[in-house]
Tab-separated table of C-alpha atoms and ligand atoms in Angstrom:
chain	number	residue	atom	x	y	z
A	182	MET	CA	0.482	28.383	0.848
A	183	GLN	CA	-1.794	29.315	3.094
A	184	ARG	CA	-1.965	26.716	6.346
A	185	MET	CA	-4.622	25.818	7.441
A	186	LYS	CA	-4.733	24.645	11.084
A	187	LEU	CA	-6.660	22.020	11.726
A	188	SER	CA	-5.395	21.223	15.037
A	189	GLY	CA	-6.309	23.957	17.049
A	190	TRP	CA	-7.617	21.109	19.827
A	191	ILE	CA	-4.974	18.872	19.086
A	192	ALA	CA	-3.297	22.420	20.609
A	193	MET	CA	-5.592	22.432	23.165
A	194	LEU	CA	-5.584	18.986	24.827
A	195	ALA	CA	-1.644	20.021	24.565
A	196	SER	CA	-2.039	22.178	26.317
A	197	SER	CA	-4.673	20.928	28.838
A	198	ALA	CA	-2.338	17.712	29.460
A	199	ALA	CA	0.128	20.601	30.303
A	200	CYS	CA	-1.979	22.348	32.786
A	201	ALA	CA	-2.450	18.712	34.257
A	202	GLY	CA	0.718	17.573	34.589
A	203	GLY	CA	1.049	21.065	37.478
A	204	GLY	CA	2.869	23.800	34.885
A	205	ARG	CA	5.700	21.451	33.068
A	206	ALA	CA	6.419	22.357	29.933
A	207	PRO	CA	3.835	20.486	27.484
A	208	ARG	CA	4.267	17.380	26.307
A	209	PRO	CA	4.657	16.968	22.393
A	210	THR	CA	2.341	15.583	20.534
A	211	ALA	CA	1.754	14.861	17.172
A	212	SER	CA	0.444	16.978	15.061
A	213	VAL	CA	-1.922	17.444	11.854
A	214	ARG	CA	-2.028	20.265	9.462
A	215	ARG	CA	-4.428	20.944	5.998
A	216	GLU	CA	-3.912	22.495	3.226
A	217	PRO	CA	-4.668	22.893	-0.353
A	218	PHE	CA	-3.508	19.915	-3.518
A	219	GLY	CA	-5.723	21.516	-6.231
A	220	THR	CA	-8.539	19.906	-8.143
A	221	THR	CA	-9.582	17.096	-9.074
A	222	ASP	CA	-10.908	17.361	-13.093
A	223	ARG	CA	-14.641	16.733	-11.844
A	224	GLY	CA	-14.297	19.860	-10.072
A	225	GLU	CA	-13.461	18.447	-6.160
A	226	ALA	CA	-11.346	20.251	-4.985
A	227	VAL	CA	-8.094	17.847	-2.834
A	228	SER	CA	-6.501	18.564	0.941
A	229	VAL	CA	-3.054	17.342	1.715
A	230	TYR	CA	-3.173	16.358	5.496
A	231	THR	CA	0.496	15.447	6.983
A	232	LEU	CA	1.538	14.451	9.705
A	233	LYS	CA	4.439	14.348	11.571
A	234	ASN	CA	5.658	13.101	14.881
A	235	THR	CA	7.447	14.365	17.673
A	236	HIS	CA	10.926	12.372	16.102
A	237	GLY	CA	10.270	14.461	12.771
A	238	MET	CA	8.501	11.646	10.861
A	239	GLU	CA	6.237	12.967	8.539
A	240	VAL	CA	3.491	11.170	5.901
A	241	ARG	CA	1.850	13.830	4.033
A	242	ALA	CA	-1.436	11.953	1.945
A	243	LEU	CA	-3.453	13.453	0.200
A	244	ASN	CA	-7.787	12.840	0.119
A	245	TYR	CA	-7.824	11.933	-3.379
A	246	GLY	CA	-6.857	8.248	-3.499
A	247	GLY	CA	-5.659	8.604	0.120
A	248	ILE	CA	-2.590	9.098	-2.065
A	249	ILE	CA	0.654	9.196	0.270
A	250	VAL	CA	3.455	11.870	-1.907
A	251	SER	CA	5.397	12.082	0.765
A	252	LEU	CA	7.330	9.705	3.197
A	253	GLU	CA	10.283	11.608	5.397
A	254	VAL	CA	12.491	8.699	7.735
A	255	PRO	CA	15.635	9.829	8.922
A	256	ASP	CA	18.704	7.177	8.375
A	257	ARG	CA	21.062	5.794	10.505
A	258	HIS	CA	22.499	9.811	11.257
A	259	GLY	CA	19.111	11.003	11.361
A	260	ARG	CA	18.652	12.234	7.969
A	261	PHE	CA	15.351	12.961	6.519
A	262	ASP	CA	15.003	11.646	3.311
A	263	ASP	CA	11.154	11.247	1.564
A	264	VAL	CA	11.260	7.290	0.631
A	265	VAL	CA	8.647	6.835	-1.209
A	266	LEU	CA	8.107	7.970	-5.106
A	267	GLY	CA	5.293	10.038	-6.520
A	268	TYR	CA	4.307	13.830	-7.651
A	269	ASP	CA	4.256	17.696	-6.920
A	270	SER	CA	1.033	17.491	-8.025
A	271	LEU	CA	-2.741	16.335	-8.291
A	272	GLU	CA	-2.662	16.733	-11.862
A	273	GLN	CA	-0.380	14.640	-12.657
A	274	TYR	CA	-1.594	11.168	-10.126
A	275	GLN	CA	-4.599	12.448	-12.500
A	276	ARG	CA	-2.691	11.753	-16.031
A	277	ALA	CA	-0.594	9.152	-15.364
A	278	SER	CA	0.164	7.275	-12.334
A	279	PRO	CA	0.999	3.590	-11.900
A	280	TYR	CA	-1.208	3.352	-8.341
A	281	PHE	CA	1.945	5.797	-6.587
A	282	GLY	CA	1.358	5.830	-2.391
A	283	ALA	CA	-3.137	5.296	-2.995
A	284	ILE	CA	-5.430	2.612	-1.091
A	285	ILE	CA	-6.075	-0.101	-4.024
A	286	GLY	CA	-10.299	-1.587	-3.683
A	287	ARG	CA	-11.844	-3.458	-3.852
A	288	TYR	CA	-9.802	-5.350	-5.001
A	289	GLY	CA	-5.855	-5.421	-5.157
A	290	ASN	CA	-3.814	-7.499	-8.308
A	291	ARG	CA	-6.218	-8.902	-10.613
A	292	ILE	CA	-8.710	-10.880	-11.123
A	293	ALA	CA	-8.150	-12.640	-14.619
A	294	ARG	CA	-10.112	-11.727	-17.956
A	295	GLY	CA	-12.462	-8.906	-15.632
A	296	ARG	CA	-14.976	-12.204	-14.597
A	297	PHE	CA	-15.919	-14.451	-11.160
A	298	THR	CA	-18.537	-16.247	-10.356
A	299	LEU	CA	-20.698	-15.553	-7.193
A	300	ASP	CA	-23.474	-17.083	-5.891
A	301	GLY	CA	-24.698	-18.356	-9.654
A	302	ARG	CA	-24.588	-14.665	-10.600
A	303	THR	CA	-21.192	-13.906	-13.262
A	304	TYR	CA	-20.078	-10.375	-13.074
A	305	THR	CA	-18.012	-8.429	-15.158
A	306	LEU	CA	-15.615	-5.966	-14.108
A	307	ALA	CA	-12.912	-3.802	-16.469
A	308	THR	CA	-9.714	-5.678	-18.377
A	309	ASN	CA	-7.896	-2.373	-17.515
A	310	ASN	CA	-4.406	-4.160	-18.170
A	311	GLY	CA	-4.368	-6.966	-20.615
A	312	PRO	CA	-6.901	-9.864	-20.564
A	313	ASN	CA	-7.169	-9.049	-17.061
A	314	HIS	CA	-8.654	-6.159	-14.527
A	315	LEU	CA	-6.135	-4.731	-11.682
A	316	HIS	CA	-6.562	-2.186	-8.988
A	317	GLY	CA	-10.025	-2.374	-8.583
A	318	GLY	CA	-11.004	-1.212	-11.757
A	319	VAL	CA	-11.004	2.371	-14.503
A	320	LYS	CA	-11.404	4.221	-11.823
A	321	GLY	CA	-10.948	2.116	-8.785
A	322	PHE	CA	-10.582	3.289	-4.657
A	323	ASP	CA	-6.926	4.926	-5.515
A	324	LYS	CA	-9.003	7.784	-7.950
A	325	VAL	CA	-11.744	8.277	-6.067
A	326	VAL	CA	-12.189	11.648	-3.586
A	327	TRP	CA	-12.898	10.025	0.106
A	328	ASP	CA	-14.370	11.945	3.675
A	329	VAL	CA	-11.218	12.308	5.899
A	330	ALA	CA	-11.218	12.875	9.901
A	331	PRO	CA	-7.840	13.915	11.103
A	332	PHE	CA	-6.922	12.426	14.937
A	333	GLU	CA	-5.096	12.031	17.733
A	334	ARG	CA	-4.435	10.276	20.682
A	335	ARG	CA	-1.887	9.937	22.392
A	336	ASP	CA	0.912	8.968	20.708
A	337	THR	CA	-0.378	8.702	17.830
A	338	GLY	CA	-1.462	11.005	15.185
A	339	GLY	CA	-3.904	9.344	12.033
A	340	LEU	CA	-6.397	10.470	8.772
A	341	VAL	CA	-9.172	8.919	9.152
A	342	PHE	CA	-10.370	8.054	5.120
A	343	ARG	CA	-14.296	6.698	4.103
A	344	TYR	CA	-15.757	5.900	1.582
A	345	THR	CA	-19.240	4.200	0.763
A	346	SER	CA	-18.966	2.569	-3.012
A	347	PRO	CA	-22.139	2.468	-4.714
A	348	ASP	CA	-23.575	-0.370	-5.804
A	349	GLY	CA	-22.491	-1.460	-9.514
A	350	GLU	CA	-18.815	0.792	-8.557
A	351	GLU	CA	-16.868	-1.382	-11.871
A	352	GLY	CA	-19.409	-4.161	-12.093
A	353	TYR	CA	-18.977	-5.146	-8.784
A	354	PRO	CA	-21.983	-5.614	-6.662
A	355	GLY	CA	-23.004	-4.792	-3.778
A	356	THR	CA	-22.975	-0.813	-1.757
A	357	LEU	CA	-20.013	-1.142	0.177
A	358	ARG	CA	-18.364	1.297	3.100
A	359	ALA	CA	-14.864	1.473	3.389
A	360	THR	CA	-13.030	2.914	6.266
A	361	VAL	CA	-9.229	2.720	6.536
A	362	THR	CA	-7.386	5.075	8.882
A	363	TYR	CA	-3.742	5.715	8.705
A	364	SER	CA	-0.994	6.403	11.908
A	365	LEU	CA	1.437	7.277	12.865
A	366	THR	CA	2.805	6.109	15.969
A	367	GLU	CA	6.111	7.716	18.095
A	368	GLY	CA	7.509	4.333	17.647
A	369	ASN	CA	8.081	5.749	14.133
A	370	GLU	CA	5.307	3.217	12.529
A	371	LEU	CA	2.662	3.630	9.808
A	372	ILE	CA	0.176	1.581	10.574
A	373	PHE	CA	-3.197	1.036	8.162
A	374	ASP	CA	-6.694	-0.374	9.479
A	375	TYR	CA	-8.679	-1.517	6.700
A	376	GLN	CA	-12.936	-2.042	7.668
A	377	ALA	CA	-15.333	-2.785	5.621
A	378	SER	CA	-18.921	-3.666	5.462
A	379	THR	CA	-21.104	-4.401	2.012
A	380	ASP	CA	-24.984	-4.736	1.442
A	381	ARG	CA	-24.764	-7.886	-0.649
A	382	ALA	CA	-21.616	-9.814	-0.986
A	383	THR	CA	-18.807	-8.590	-3.085
A	384	PRO	CA	-15.442	-9.814	-2.829
A	385	VAL	CA	-12.949	-7.218	-1.047
A	386	ASN	CA	-8.742	-6.847	-1.183
A	387	LEU	CA	-7.851	-3.703	0.281
A	388	THR	CA	-4.295	-2.963	-0.414
A	389	GLN	CA	-1.930	0.338	0.171
A	390	HIS	CA	0.378	1.117	-3.138
A	391	SER	CA	2.932	2.987	-2.231
A	392	TYR	CA	6.236	2.911	-4.151
A	393	PHE	CA	9.943	2.509	-2.024
A	394	ASN	CA	13.269	4.054	-2.068
A	395	LEU	CA	14.514	3.867	1.099
A	396	ALA	CA	17.652	5.646	-0.490
A	397	GLY	CA	15.252	8.359	-1.375
A	398	ASP	CA	12.680	9.183	-3.700
A	399	GLY	CA	15.349	9.931	-6.453
A	400	ARG	CA	18.356	8.251	-5.600
A	401	GLY	CA	18.358	5.849	-8.253
A	402	ASP	CA	18.044	2.554	-9.024
A	403	ILE	CA	16.330	-0.097	-5.825
A	404	LEU	CA	18.310	-2.633	-6.507
A	405	GLY	CA	20.844	-3.022	-3.090
A	406	HIS	CA	17.907	-3.396	-1.376
A	407	LEU	CA	18.304	-6.463	1.050
A	408	VAL	CA	14.632	-7.604	1.706
A	409	THR	CA	14.064	-10.867	3.552
A	410	LEU	CA	10.533	-12.063	2.953
A	411	ASN	CA	8.733	-14.913	5.904
A	412	ALA	CA	7.373	-16.788	2.951
A	413	ASP	CA	8.505	-20.993	2.149
A	414	ARG	CA	6.173	-20.196	-0.908
A	415	PHE	CA	4.800	-18.104	-3.550
A	416	THR	CA	1.813	-18.040	-6.046
A	417	PRO	CA	3.518	-19.012	-9.428
A	418	VAL	CA	1.663	-17.145	-12.215
A	419	ASP	CA	0.966	-17.075	-16.143
A	420	SER	CA	2.393	-14.554	-18.250
A	421	THR	CA	-0.707	-11.913	-18.116
A	422	LEU	CA	0.289	-12.314	-14.560
A	423	ILE	CA	-2.451	-14.223	-13.333
A	424	PRO	CA	-1.836	-16.995	-10.164
A	425	THR	CA	-2.012	-21.089	-11.975
A	426	GLY	CA	-2.924	-22.499	-9.174
A	427	GLU	CA	-0.228	-23.499	-7.737
A	428	ILE	CA	2.027	-23.109	-4.546
A	429	LYS	CA	4.953	-23.670	-5.335
A	430	SER	CA	8.074	-23.882	-2.264
A	431	VAL	CA	10.470	-20.914	-3.005
A	432	GLY	CA	13.371	-23.409	-2.676
A	433	GLY	CA	15.973	-23.083	-5.417
A	434	THR	CA	14.313	-20.777	-6.865
A	435	PRO	CA	15.059	-16.967	-7.428
A	436	PHE	CA	12.243	-16.851	-5.190
A	437	ASP	CA	13.973	-17.780	-2.173
A	438	PHE	CA	14.025	-14.134	0.030
A	439	ARG	CA	14.139	-16.299	3.661
A	440	THR	CA	17.673	-15.210	4.981
A	441	PRO	CA	18.342	-11.135	3.367
A	442	THR	CA	18.936	-11.230	-0.616
A	443	PRO	CA	19.595	-7.545	-2.721
A	444	ILE	CA	16.995	-7.230	-4.915
A	445	GLY	CA	18.828	-8.242	-7.914
A	446	ALA	CA	21.047	-9.961	-7.061
A	447	ARG	CA	18.941	-12.843	-9.073
A	448	ILE	CA	16.333	-10.881	-10.357
A	449	ASP	CA	17.972	-10.776	-14.116
A	450	GLN	CA	17.686	-15.079	-13.986
A	451	ASP	CA	16.562	-17.074	-16.747
A	452	ASP	CA	13.998	-17.994	-15.050
A	453	GLU	CA	10.224	-18.217	-16.882
A	454	GLN	CA	8.336	-16.759	-13.736
A	455	LEU	CA	11.127	-13.584	-13.334
A	456	ARG	CA	10.277	-13.246	-17.272
A	457	HIS	CA	6.516	-13.221	-16.823
A	458	GLY	CA	7.052	-10.603	-14.253
A	459	ARG	CA	10.208	-9.206	-15.989
A	460	GLY	CA	11.424	-9.132	-12.663
A	461	TYR	CA	9.706	-9.704	-9.339
A	462	ASP	CA	6.125	-9.176	-9.381
A	463	HIS	CA	4.808	-12.007	-7.302
A	464	ASN	CA	2.214	-12.766	-4.768
A	465	PHE	CA	4.773	-14.611	-1.397
A	466	VAL	CA	2.398	-16.792	1.215
A	467	LEU	CA	3.169	-15.671	4.186
A	468	ASN	CA	4.243	-17.961	6.592
A	469	LYS	CA	1.599	-17.401	9.599
A	470	GLY	CA	2.904	-20.494	11.932
A	471	GLY	CA	-0.838	-21.264	12.847
A	472	LYS	CA	-1.342	-17.964	13.989
A	473	GLY	CA	-5.110	-18.005	11.302
A	474	GLY	CA	-4.560	-15.314	8.010
A	475	THR	CA	-6.127	-17.215	6.120
A	476	GLY	CA	-9.906	-16.781	7.552
A	477	GLY	CA	-12.676	-14.527	5.727
A	478	ALA	CA	-12.754	-11.709	3.835
A	479	GLY	CA	-10.573	-9.723	6.048
A	480	GLY	CA	-8.521	-12.332	7.829
A	481	GLU	CA	-10.557	-11.347	10.868
A	482	GLY	CA	-8.919	-12.639	13.868
A	483	ALA	CA	-5.588	-13.106	11.744
A	484	ALA	CA	-2.962	-12.228	13.880
A	485	VAL	CA	-0.220	-9.521	12.940
A	486	THR	CA	3.005	-11.167	12.098
A	487	LEU	CA	5.803	-10.583	10.347
A	488	ALA	CA	5.525	-10.184	6.260
A	489	ALA	CA	9.343	-8.620	5.298
A	490	ARG	CA	12.116	-6.967	6.389
A	491	VAL	CA	14.451	-4.234	3.825
A	492	HIS	CA	16.994	-2.435	4.706
A	493	GLU	CA	19.187	-0.349	2.580
A	494	PRO	CA	22.540	-0.977	3.001
A	495	GLY	CA	23.594	2.918	2.554
A	496	SER	CA	21.561	5.227	4.664
A	497	GLY	CA	21.222	2.473	6.859
A	498	ARG	CA	16.800	2.679	6.670
A	499	VAL	CA	15.251	-0.374	7.640
A	500	MET	CA	11.718	-1.308	6.521
A	501	GLU	CA	9.874	-3.857	8.747
A	502	ILE	CA	6.102	-4.689	7.633
A	503	HIS	CA	3.904	-7.028	10.000
A	504	THR	CA	0.297	-7.680	8.214
A	505	THR	CA	-2.958	-9.706	9.357
A	506	GLU	CA	-3.381	-10.823	5.100
A	507	PRO	CA	-2.075	-13.834	4.001
A	508	GLY	CA	-0.338	-12.355	0.814
A	509	LEU	CA	2.451	-10.130	-0.205
A	510	GLN	CA	2.764	-8.606	-4.262
A	511	PHE	CA	6.816	-8.122	-4.022
A	512	TYR	CA	6.704	-5.901	-6.959
A	513	SER	CA	10.011	-5.011	-8.072
A	514	GLY	CA	9.038	-1.714	-10.185
A	515	ASN	CA	9.578	-3.711	-14.035
A	516	PHE	CA	7.521	-1.020	-15.183
A	517	LEU	CA	8.881	1.971	-14.605
A	518	ASP	CA	10.614	2.771	-17.723
A	519	GLY	CA	11.541	6.468	-17.191
A	520	THR	CA	9.201	7.717	-18.974
A	521	LEU	CA	7.422	9.436	-15.224
A	522	ARG	CA	8.564	12.613	-14.437
A	523	GLY	CA	7.976	12.445	-9.963
A	524	LYS	CA	8.810	14.706	-7.118
A	525	LYS	CA	11.390	17.523	-8.152
A	526	GLY	CA	11.362	16.393	-11.504
A	527	VAL	CA	13.244	12.959	-10.905
A	528	VAL	CA	13.091	10.616	-13.587
A	529	TYR	CA	11.193	7.052	-12.811
A	530	ARG	CA	13.931	4.799	-14.519
A	531	HIS	CA	13.654	1.202	-14.189
A	532	ARG	CA	13.228	-0.233	-10.588
A	533	SER	CA	13.859	3.100	-8.814
A	534	GLY	CA	11.162	1.833	-6.194
A	535	PHE	CA	9.504	-0.686	-4.540
A	536	ALA	CA	5.866	-2.393	-4.117
A	537	MET	CA	5.009	-4.141	-1.224
A	538	GLU	CA	1.331	-5.241	-0.948
A	539	THR	CA	0.156	-7.000	1.643
A	540	GLN	CA	-3.379	-8.907	0.210
A	541	HIS	CA	-4.962	-11.285	-0.304
A	542	PHE	CA	-3.503	-14.120	-3.132
A	543	PRO	CA	-4.408	-12.212	-6.966
A	544	ASP	CA	-7.341	-13.930	-8.755
A	545	SER	CA	-9.284	-15.717	-5.563
A	546	PRO	CA	-12.186	-14.570	-6.460
A	547	ASN	CA	-11.998	-17.806	-9.811
A	548	LYS	CA	-9.710	-19.818	-7.087
A	549	ALA	CA	-11.743	-21.865	-4.436
A	550	ASP	CA	-8.337	-23.260	-2.880
A	551	PHE	CA	-7.067	-19.950	-1.689
A	552	PRO	CA	-7.858	-17.917	0.964
A	553	PRO	CA	-12.382	-16.146	0.780
A	554	VAL	CA	-12.210	-12.936	-0.229
A	555	ILE	CA	-15.825	-12.920	-0.429
A	556	LEU	CA	-17.819	-10.343	1.778
A	557	ARG	CA	-21.497	-10.764	2.933
A	558	PRO	CA	-23.681	-8.643	4.776
A	559	GLY	CA	-23.480	-9.217	8.689
A	560	GLU	CA	-20.077	-9.461	8.300
A	561	GLU	CA	-16.772	-7.489	9.015
A	562	TYR	CA	-13.534	-6.693	7.024
A	563	ARG	CA	-10.955	-6.239	8.493
A	564	SER	CA	-7.484	-5.906	7.869
A	565	ARG	CA	-4.009	-3.832	9.666
A	566	THR	CA	-0.605	-3.593	7.671
A	567	ILE	CA	1.945	-1.757	9.678
A	568	TYR	CA	5.420	-0.451	8.484
A	569	ARG	CA	7.980	-0.124	10.923
A	570	PHE	CA	10.747	2.235	10.016
A	571	SER	CA	14.965	2.297	11.632
A	572	VAL	CA	17.744	1.976	11.076
A	573	GLN	CA	20.734	-0.361	11.583
A	574	PRO	CA	24.326	0.251	12.415
B	102	BGC	C1	1.362	-5.007	-10.023
B	102	BGC	C2	2.327	-4.283	-10.777
B	102	BGC	C3	2.343	-2.678	-11.909
B	102	BGC	C4	1.295	-2.220	-10.719
B	102	BGC	C5	1.567	-1.145	-10.813
B	102	BGC	C6	1.083	-4.018	-9.193
B	102	BGC	O1	0.260	-4.214	-7.732
B	102	BGC	O2	1.234	-6.045	-9.393
B	102	BGC	O3	1.693	-5.864	-12.172
B	102	BGC	O4	2.503	-2.769	-13.127
B	102	BGC	O5	0.622	-2.890	-9.939
B	102	BGC	O6	-0.196	-1.195	-11.826
């Protein structure tokens, strides 16, 4: 496949830095490159962008849905593996993807019966998940082609994704201008910065839907991963996964991940909530320690705090998640059932990947007591999530 170097200017930056340094060897910088990745059913050209830092950590993402198709991360011996689930071709992403690696919007997670009332008017959205609306609808932000601008800053390479969602798209009010920035740092962090503005009041809840297997994509189930969640409480759900409105303590339940616990330790217990989710598929209320996070739609001014830590003992890989968001959907891949074939023909069996979606709580447009998700004209939606990778001996 022909490689189109987007980053001539990046190389120039590197060489001018070297000149400024009086002839010292050029400082290695993160690189960005672009290659074609097919054409959508609607005839739009899709590209895959590769970000690589100088430690060899590499992210590949599409302008289609902002989908992260691969993420190469070192294990405790410095060996790299791809730790996210996904497909080899655009055609597969378009045909049947449970949101592998994608940006989710306008509203991550569920809105009960696809209905909400805002400023006295009732809006009807698609019901694409049983009786409910899920992840922005039939054609959410995961299925649109975004404008992408690569960038290179000192010690960071990244991609800026822009999409303007027209008034009425998927039933949502107002024209929403969304910007999502992926940054890969020299500290082996992948940072997501979300921004949005609107010309009419609308719910907004943007997130990222990568599925992880820190042992490596295709290396079995994720039940042995040790999860720690910085959450004393969670939001129990009904049988269609809509929160009941209760905010419940995790104490004495299989939802207590306050100390490192294997995902599989309690997942099949006879527990009503686990039955509803067919495992973990729940929103955890993150402990914010008085650092905000329950402000406006974007948690404006909220501090980035620790949400989760996941450790895969076999490889030693650790992923820490930090976020400004008040909630985290921990989904243990319960709906993967062996019918999808992923990269290199791998069969995605039950619980072969997990997702940790930083977010405001599900069904917030219908829950007055949950942190608000309505963005109004003149306000700016802002949210930040950091995935930090390291190893533990
Ligand atoms: C939801 C799951 C759903 C998955 C893929 C998760 O965010 O909570 O119920 O199956 O996304 O659609």
